[in-house]
mmCIF file of N, CA and C in Angstrom:
data_model
loop_
_atom_site.group_PDB
_atom_site.id
_atom_site.type_symbol
_atom_site.label_atom_id
_atom_site.label_comp_id
_atom_site.label_asym_id
_atom_site.label_seq_id
_atom_site.Cartn_x
_atom_site.Cartn_y
_atom_site.Cartn_z
ATOM 1 N N MET A 13 6.846 -14.890 -3.237
ATOM 2 C CA MET A 13 7.886 -13.902 -2.998
ATOM 3 C C MET A 13 9.077 -14.563 -2.294
ATOM 4 N N SER A 14 10.227 -14.025 -2.540
ATOM 5 C CA SER A 14 11.433 -14.582 -1.942
ATOM 6 C C SER A 14 11.563 -14.154 -0.489
ATOM 7 N N SER A 15 12.506 -14.776 0.220
ATOM 8 C CA SER A 15 12.700 -14.445 1.629
ATOM 9 C C SER A 15 13.246 -13.032 1.796
ATOM 10 N N SER A 16 13.737 -12.420 0.730
ATOM 11 C CA SER A 16 14.261 -11.065 0.820
ATOM 12 C C SER A 16 13.193 -10.023 0.469
ATOM 13 N N THR A 17 11.946 -10.449 0.377
ATOM 14 C CA THR A 17 10.868 -9.530 0.038
ATOM 15 C C THR A 17 10.706 -8.473 1.127
ATOM 16 N N ARG A 18 10.580 -7.230 0.688
ATOM 17 C CA ARG A 18 10.306 -6.120 1.608
ATOM 18 C C ARG A 18 8.873 -5.670 1.358
ATOM 19 N N THR A 19 8.075 -5.645 2.412
ATOM 20 C CA THR A 19 6.678 -5.246 2.293
ATOM 21 C C THR A 19 6.520 -3.818 2.782
ATOM 22 N N ILE A 20 5.897 -2.996 1.929
ATOM 23 C CA ILE A 20 5.611 -1.610 2.291
ATOM 24 C C ILE A 20 4.102 -1.418 2.288
ATOM 25 N N LEU A 21 3.576 -0.929 3.386
ATOM 26 C CA LEU A 21 2.162 -0.616 3.526
ATOM 27 C C LEU A 21 1.958 0.800 3.006
ATOM 28 N N VAL A 22 1.047 0.979 2.067
ATOM 29 C CA VAL A 22 0.808 2.292 1.464
ATOM 30 C C VAL A 22 -0.596 2.763 1.832
ATOM 31 N N ALA A 23 -0.673 3.798 2.653
ATOM 32 C CA ALA A 23 -1.962 4.393 3.015
ATOM 33 C C ALA A 23 -2.410 5.298 1.871
ATOM 34 N N GLY A 24 -3.716 5.286 1.599
ATOM 35 C CA GLY A 24 -4.235 6.116 0.509
ATOM 36 C C GLY A 24 -3.739 5.654 -0.836
ATOM 37 N N ALA A 25 -3.709 4.356 -1.037
ATOM 38 C CA ALA A 25 -3.110 3.780 -2.236
ATOM 39 C C ALA A 25 -3.791 4.196 -3.532
ATOM 40 N N THR A 26 -5.066 4.551 -3.483
ATOM 41 C CA THR A 26 -5.753 4.959 -4.714
ATOM 42 C C THR A 26 -5.775 6.475 -4.880
ATOM 43 N N GLY A 27 -5.185 7.195 -3.928
ATOM 44 C CA GLY A 27 -5.085 8.646 -4.042
ATOM 45 C C GLY A 27 -3.881 9.043 -4.881
ATOM 46 N N LYS A 28 -3.680 10.346 -5.047
ATOM 47 C CA LYS A 28 -2.598 10.833 -5.918
ATOM 48 C C LYS A 28 -1.211 10.426 -5.438
ATOM 49 N N GLN A 29 -0.902 10.691 -4.162
ATOM 50 C CA GLN A 29 0.445 10.387 -3.671
ATOM 51 C C GLN A 29 0.674 8.885 -3.539
ATOM 52 N N GLY A 30 -0.311 8.179 -2.997
ATOM 53 C CA GLY A 30 -0.168 6.734 -2.844
ATOM 54 C C GLY A 30 -0.008 6.039 -4.180
ATOM 55 N N ARG A 31 -0.854 6.399 -5.129
ATOM 56 C CA ARG A 31 -0.787 5.787 -6.469
ATOM 57 C C ARG A 31 0.545 6.126 -7.138
ATOM 58 N N ALA A 32 1.003 7.372 -7.006
ATOM 59 C CA ALA A 32 2.275 7.773 -7.615
ATOM 60 C C ALA A 32 3.439 6.980 -7.020
ATOM 61 N N PHE A 33 3.410 6.774 -5.709
ATOM 62 C CA PHE A 33 4.474 5.993 -5.071
ATOM 63 C C PHE A 33 4.476 4.556 -5.591
ATOM 64 N N ILE A 34 3.297 3.948 -5.639
ATOM 65 C CA ILE A 34 3.178 2.571 -6.114
ATOM 66 C C ILE A 34 3.676 2.451 -7.553
ATOM 67 N N GLU A 35 3.262 3.370 -8.405
ATOM 68 C CA GLU A 35 3.702 3.333 -9.805
ATOM 69 C C GLU A 35 5.213 3.521 -9.917
ATOM 70 N N ALA A 36 5.763 4.403 -9.083
ATOM 71 C CA ALA A 36 7.217 4.623 -9.117
ATOM 72 C C ALA A 36 7.956 3.339 -8.763
ATOM 73 N N VAL A 37 7.455 2.610 -7.780
ATOM 74 C CA VAL A 37 8.090 1.345 -7.389
ATOM 75 C C VAL A 37 7.921 0.302 -8.496
ATOM 76 N N LEU A 38 6.700 0.156 -8.993
ATOM 77 C CA LEU A 38 6.420 -0.894 -9.977
ATOM 78 C C LEU A 38 7.114 -0.678 -11.308
ATOM 79 N N PHE A 39 7.213 0.578 -11.739
ATOM 80 C CA PHE A 39 7.769 0.856 -13.056
ATOM 81 C C PHE A 39 9.261 1.160 -13.038
ATOM 82 N N SER A 40 9.842 1.200 -11.855
ATOM 83 C CA SER A 40 11.268 1.461 -11.754
ATOM 84 C C SER A 40 12.052 0.265 -12.275
ATOM 85 N N GLN A 41 13.124 0.540 -12.966
ATOM 86 C CA GLN A 41 14.022 -0.508 -13.449
ATOM 87 C C GLN A 41 15.146 -0.773 -12.448
ATOM 88 N N ALA A 42 15.155 0.019 -11.365
ATOM 89 C CA ALA A 42 16.217 -0.121 -10.368
ATOM 90 C C ALA A 42 16.133 -1.486 -9.691
ATOM 91 N N GLU A 43 17.254 -2.138 -9.603
ATOM 92 C CA GLU A 43 17.302 -3.454 -8.965
ATOM 93 C C GLU A 43 16.908 -3.374 -7.491
ATOM 94 N N SER A 44 17.151 -2.229 -6.868
ATOM 95 C CA SER A 44 16.899 -2.066 -5.436
ATOM 96 C C SER A 44 15.421 -2.106 -5.053
ATOM 97 N N VAL A 45 14.513 -1.998 -6.015
ATOM 98 C CA VAL A 45 13.081 -2.012 -5.684
ATOM 99 C C VAL A 45 12.361 -3.246 -6.224
ATOM 100 N N GLN A 46 13.077 -4.149 -6.845
ATOM 101 C CA GLN A 46 12.432 -5.306 -7.467
ATOM 102 C C GLN A 46 11.878 -6.298 -6.456
ATOM 103 N N ASP A 47 12.353 -6.243 -5.207
ATOM 104 C CA ASP A 47 11.864 -7.167 -4.184
ATOM 105 C C ASP A 47 10.757 -6.559 -3.318
ATOM 106 N N ILE A 48 10.302 -5.361 -3.661
ATOM 107 C CA ILE A 48 9.281 -4.693 -2.845
ATOM 108 C C ILE A 48 7.889 -5.197 -3.194
ATOM 109 N N ARG A 49 7.153 -5.554 -2.155
ATOM 110 C CA ARG A 49 5.750 -5.951 -2.247
ATOM 111 C C ARG A 49 4.942 -4.837 -1.608
ATOM 112 N N ILE A 50 3.835 -4.456 -2.235
ATOM 113 C CA ILE A 50 2.997 -3.355 -1.750
ATOM 114 C C ILE A 50 1.718 -3.904 -1.133
ATOM 115 N N VAL A 51 1.423 -3.469 0.084
ATOM 116 C CA VAL A 51 0.111 -3.694 0.687
ATOM 117 C C VAL A 51 -0.602 -2.355 0.575
ATOM 118 N N ALA A 52 -1.582 -2.305 -0.318
ATOM 119 C CA ALA A 52 -2.260 -1.056 -0.675
ATOM 120 C C ALA A 52 -3.533 -0.893 0.151
ATOM 121 N N LEU A 53 -3.528 0.088 1.052
ATOM 122 C CA LEU A 53 -4.705 0.344 1.877
ATOM 123 C C LEU A 53 -5.694 1.215 1.117
ATOM 124 N N THR A 54 -6.960 0.828 1.157
ATOM 125 C CA THR A 54 -8.023 1.598 0.530
ATOM 126 C C THR A 54 -9.293 1.460 1.350
ATOM 127 N N ARG A 55 -10.087 2.517 1.376
ATOM 128 C CA ARG A 55 -11.366 2.434 2.103
ATOM 129 C C ARG A 55 -12.318 1.463 1.442
ATOM 130 N N ASN A 56 -12.259 1.403 0.104
ATOM 131 C CA ASN A 56 -13.211 0.579 -0.631
ATOM 132 C C ASN A 56 -12.469 -0.312 -1.644
ATOM 133 N N PRO A 57 -12.185 -1.544 -1.259
ATOM 134 C CA PRO A 57 -11.470 -2.430 -2.178
ATOM 135 C C PRO A 57 -12.301 -2.834 -3.398
ATOM 136 N N ASN A 58 -13.590 -2.515 -3.386
ATOM 137 C CA ASN A 58 -14.462 -2.846 -4.519
ATOM 138 C C ASN A 58 -14.611 -1.704 -5.518
ATOM 139 N N SER A 59 -13.965 -0.567 -5.250
ATOM 140 C CA SER A 59 -14.043 0.551 -6.190
ATOM 141 C C SER A 59 -13.274 0.205 -7.460
ATOM 142 N N GLN A 60 -13.606 0.867 -8.535
ATOM 143 C CA GLN A 60 -12.934 0.636 -9.817
ATOM 144 C C GLN A 60 -11.431 0.873 -9.694
ATOM 145 N N SER A 61 -11.068 1.960 -9.018
ATOM 146 C CA SER A 61 -9.652 2.305 -8.858
ATOM 147 C C SER A 61 -8.901 1.230 -8.070
ATOM 148 N N SER A 62 -9.531 0.718 -7.017
ATOM 149 C CA SER A 62 -8.907 -0.338 -6.211
ATOM 150 C C SER A 62 -8.739 -1.616 -7.006
ATOM 151 N N LYS A 63 -9.758 -1.964 -7.774
ATOM 152 C CA LYS A 63 -9.687 -3.178 -8.589
ATOM 153 C C LYS A 63 -8.585 -3.069 -9.639
ATOM 154 N N GLU A 64 -8.479 -1.903 -10.275
ATOM 155 C CA GLU A 64 -7.428 -1.698 -11.270
ATOM 156 C C GLU A 64 -6.046 -1.804 -10.627
ATOM 157 N N LEU A 65 -5.924 -1.231 -9.442
ATOM 158 C CA LEU A 65 -4.652 -1.287 -8.724
ATOM 159 C C LEU A 65 -4.293 -2.733 -8.396
ATOM 160 N N GLY A 66 -5.253 -3.496 -7.945
ATOM 161 C CA GLY A 66 -5.011 -4.898 -7.619
ATOM 162 C C GLY A 66 -4.608 -5.734 -8.811
ATOM 163 N N ARG A 67 -5.104 -5.358 -9.986
ATOM 164 C CA ARG A 67 -4.753 -6.089 -11.206
ATOM 165 C C ARG A 67 -3.449 -5.612 -11.829
ATOM 166 N N SER A 68 -2.910 -4.510 -11.328
ATOM 167 C CA SER A 68 -1.738 -3.898 -11.963
ATOM 168 C C SER A 68 -0.466 -4.734 -11.839
ATOM 169 N N SER A 69 -0.363 -5.514 -10.771
ATOM 170 C CA SER A 69 0.863 -6.293 -10.548
ATOM 171 C C SER A 69 0.616 -7.344 -9.485
ATOM 172 N N ASP A 70 1.315 -8.451 -9.598
ATOM 173 C CA ASP A 70 1.217 -9.467 -8.545
ATOM 174 C C ASP A 70 1.991 -9.035 -7.301
ATOM 175 N N ARG A 71 2.684 -7.911 -7.389
ATOM 176 C CA ARG A 71 3.402 -7.356 -6.229
ATOM 177 C C ARG A 71 2.517 -6.443 -5.392
ATOM 178 N N VAL A 72 1.268 -6.220 -5.827
ATOM 179 C CA VAL A 72 0.344 -5.328 -5.112
ATOM 180 C C VAL A 72 -0.791 -6.154 -4.524
ATOM 181 N N HIS A 73 -1.008 -5.978 -3.223
ATOM 182 C CA HIS A 73 -2.112 -6.645 -2.532
ATOM 183 C C HIS A 73 -2.999 -5.558 -1.928
ATOM 184 N N VAL A 74 -4.231 -5.437 -2.418
ATOM 185 C CA VAL A 74 -5.163 -4.408 -1.952
ATOM 186 C C VAL A 74 -5.912 -4.916 -0.725
ATOM 187 N N VAL A 75 -5.932 -4.104 0.334
ATOM 188 C CA VAL A 75 -6.664 -4.454 1.552
ATOM 189 C C VAL A 75 -7.538 -3.282 1.989
ATOM 190 N N GLN A 76 -8.630 -3.598 2.652
ATOM 191 C CA GLN A 76 -9.547 -2.578 3.143
ATOM 192 C C GLN A 76 -9.042 -2.040 4.475
ATOM 193 N N ALA A 77 -8.935 -0.741 4.583
ATOM 194 C CA ALA A 77 -8.601 -0.063 5.838
ATOM 195 C C ALA A 77 -9.001 1.396 5.687
ATOM 196 N N ASP A 78 -9.641 1.919 6.712
ATOM 197 C CA ASP A 78 -10.114 3.305 6.708
ATOM 198 C C ASP A 78 -9.416 4.041 7.839
ATOM 199 N N LEU A 79 -8.694 5.097 7.513
ATOM 200 C CA LEU A 79 -7.951 5.842 8.531
ATOM 201 C C LEU A 79 -8.861 6.435 9.601
ATOM 202 N N ASP A 80 -10.147 6.554 9.321
ATOM 203 C CA ASP A 80 -11.108 7.020 10.314
ATOM 204 C C ASP A 80 -11.628 5.885 11.197
ATOM 205 N N GLN A 81 -11.199 4.662 10.917
ATOM 206 C CA GLN A 81 -11.590 3.489 11.705
ATOM 207 C C GLN A 81 -10.315 2.756 12.142
ATOM 208 N N PRO A 82 -9.769 3.146 13.288
ATOM 209 C CA PRO A 82 -8.469 2.623 13.736
ATOM 210 C C PRO A 82 -8.362 1.098 13.755
ATOM 211 N N ASP A 83 -9.435 0.394 14.070
ATOM 212 C CA ASP A 83 -9.365 -1.072 14.112
ATOM 213 C C ASP A 83 -9.024 -1.660 12.748
ATOM 214 N N THR A 84 -9.522 -1.046 11.666
ATOM 215 C CA THR A 84 -9.233 -1.565 10.329
ATOM 216 C C THR A 84 -7.767 -1.349 9.966
ATOM 217 N N VAL A 85 -7.228 -0.223 10.400
ATOM 218 C CA VAL A 85 -5.814 0.075 10.125
ATOM 219 C C VAL A 85 -4.927 -0.848 10.957
ATOM 220 N N ARG A 86 -5.293 -1.041 12.213
ATOM 221 C CA ARG A 86 -4.540 -1.938 13.092
ATOM 222 C C ARG A 86 -4.485 -3.349 12.497
ATOM 223 N N LYS A 87 -5.615 -3.821 12.000
ATOM 224 C CA LYS A 87 -5.666 -5.161 11.394
ATOM 225 C C LYS A 87 -4.759 -5.237 10.164
ATOM 226 N N ALA A 88 -4.790 -4.202 9.334
ATOM 227 C CA ALA A 88 -3.934 -4.188 8.139
ATOM 228 C C ALA A 88 -2.460 -4.254 8.535
ATOM 229 N N PHE A 89 -2.066 -3.502 9.572
ATOM 230 C CA PHE A 89 -0.682 -3.539 10.050
ATOM 231 C C PHE A 89 -0.330 -4.916 10.594
ATOM 232 N N GLN A 90 -1.215 -5.485 11.392
ATOM 233 C CA GLN A 90 -0.951 -6.802 11.974
ATOM 234 C C GLN A 90 -0.814 -7.860 10.889
ATOM 235 N N ASP A 91 -1.736 -7.849 9.932
ATOM 236 C CA ASP A 91 -1.678 -8.832 8.845
ATOM 237 C C ASP A 91 -0.399 -8.682 8.029
ATOM 238 N N ALA A 92 -0.029 -7.438 7.706
ATOM 239 C CA ALA A 92 1.192 -7.199 6.925
ATOM 240 C C ALA A 92 2.429 -7.610 7.721
ATOM 241 N N SER A 93 2.413 -7.386 9.028
ATOM 242 C CA SER A 93 3.547 -7.745 9.872
ATOM 243 C C SER A 93 3.749 -9.249 9.935
ATOM 244 N N GLN A 94 2.665 -10.003 9.772
ATOM 245 C CA GLN A 94 2.748 -11.460 9.848
ATOM 246 C C GLN A 94 3.038 -12.093 8.492
ATOM 247 N N SER A 95 3.080 -11.278 7.438
ATOM 248 C CA SER A 95 3.360 -11.817 6.106
ATOM 249 C C SER A 95 4.836 -12.183 6.007
ATOM 250 N N GLU A 96 5.165 -12.875 4.953
ATOM 251 C CA GLU A 96 6.538 -13.302 4.722
ATOM 252 C C GLU A 96 7.481 -12.097 4.750
ATOM 253 N N GLY A 97 8.477 -12.167 5.599
ATOM 254 C CA GLY A 97 9.445 -11.079 5.702
ATOM 255 C C GLY A 97 9.015 -9.944 6.608
ATOM 256 N N GLY A 98 7.763 -9.972 7.073
ATOM 257 C CA GLY A 98 7.268 -8.918 7.954
ATOM 258 C C GLY A 98 7.050 -7.602 7.226
ATOM 259 N N LEU A 99 6.805 -6.579 7.974
ATOM 260 C CA LEU A 99 6.552 -5.242 7.431
ATOM 261 C C LEU A 99 7.853 -4.452 7.441
ATOM 262 N N TRP A 100 8.268 -3.982 6.277
ATOM 263 C CA TRP A 100 9.542 -3.287 6.141
ATOM 264 C C TRP A 100 9.377 -1.767 6.238
ATOM 265 N N GLY A 101 8.244 -1.236 5.738
ATOM 266 C CA GLY A 101 8.077 0.211 5.747
ATOM 267 C C GLY A 101 6.638 0.619 5.526
ATOM 268 N N VAL A 102 6.401 1.916 5.711
ATOM 269 C CA VAL A 102 5.068 2.500 5.543
ATOM 270 C C VAL A 102 5.205 3.779 4.734
ATOM 271 N N PHE A 103 4.296 3.970 3.780
ATOM 272 C CA PHE A 103 4.229 5.215 3.022
ATOM 273 C C PHE A 103 2.886 5.854 3.336
ATOM 274 N N VAL A 104 2.926 7.064 3.883
ATOM 275 C CA VAL A 104 1.690 7.784 4.195
ATOM 276 C C VAL A 104 1.958 9.277 4.058
ATOM 277 N N VAL A 105 1.008 9.980 3.455
ATOM 278 C CA VAL A 105 1.084 11.432 3.332
ATOM 279 C C VAL A 105 -0.142 11.987 4.048
ATOM 280 N N LEU A 106 0.086 12.824 5.040
ATOM 281 C CA LEU A 106 -1.011 13.412 5.800
ATOM 282 C C LEU A 106 -1.029 14.914 5.592
ATOM 283 N N ALA A 107 -2.208 15.463 5.406
ATOM 284 C CA ALA A 107 -2.343 16.910 5.232
ATOM 285 C C ALA A 107 -2.131 17.602 6.569
ATOM 286 N N PHE A 108 -1.453 18.725 6.532
ATOM 287 C CA PHE A 108 -1.250 19.523 7.733
ATOM 288 C C PHE A 108 -2.598 20.050 8.197
ATOM 289 N N PRO A 109 -2.916 19.954 9.482
ATOM 290 C CA PRO A 109 -4.218 20.444 9.978
ATOM 291 C C PRO A 109 -4.454 21.898 9.563
ATOM 292 N N GLY A 110 -5.605 22.147 9.026
ATOM 293 C CA GLY A 110 -5.977 23.494 8.645
ATOM 294 C C GLY A 110 -5.784 23.818 7.171
ATOM 295 N N LEU A 111 -5.074 22.947 6.441
ATOM 296 C CA LEU A 111 -4.897 23.194 5.015
ATOM 297 C C LEU A 111 -6.252 23.199 4.323
ATOM 298 N N GLY A 112 -6.471 24.135 3.488
ATOM 299 C CA GLY A 112 -7.721 24.204 2.747
ATOM 300 C C GLY A 112 -8.867 24.772 3.547
ATOM 301 N N ALA A 113 -8.602 25.147 4.796
ATOM 302 C CA ALA A 113 -9.681 25.693 5.645
ATOM 303 C C ALA A 113 -9.848 27.177 5.375
#
């Protein structure tokens, strides 16, 4: 990746919103997103969905992190922050407490 690479950490990368965001970035023809690298957080990097996501583009790096295990998320943030260009942004969608209750 070039020195102008922007890294975005995507929580729930194999879920509906995370996957949709990643696909929007990868399939966009806009010049403004061509330098974006995705760090895709998933609870299970060995799942079929995670493996497919990892193979989808060399701009996607799948990492294990579970939002219910703060240490795994902290490590993912630290690792992404130390990557080339550092961490530029985060994409996360959280359900409002009580939805579906």
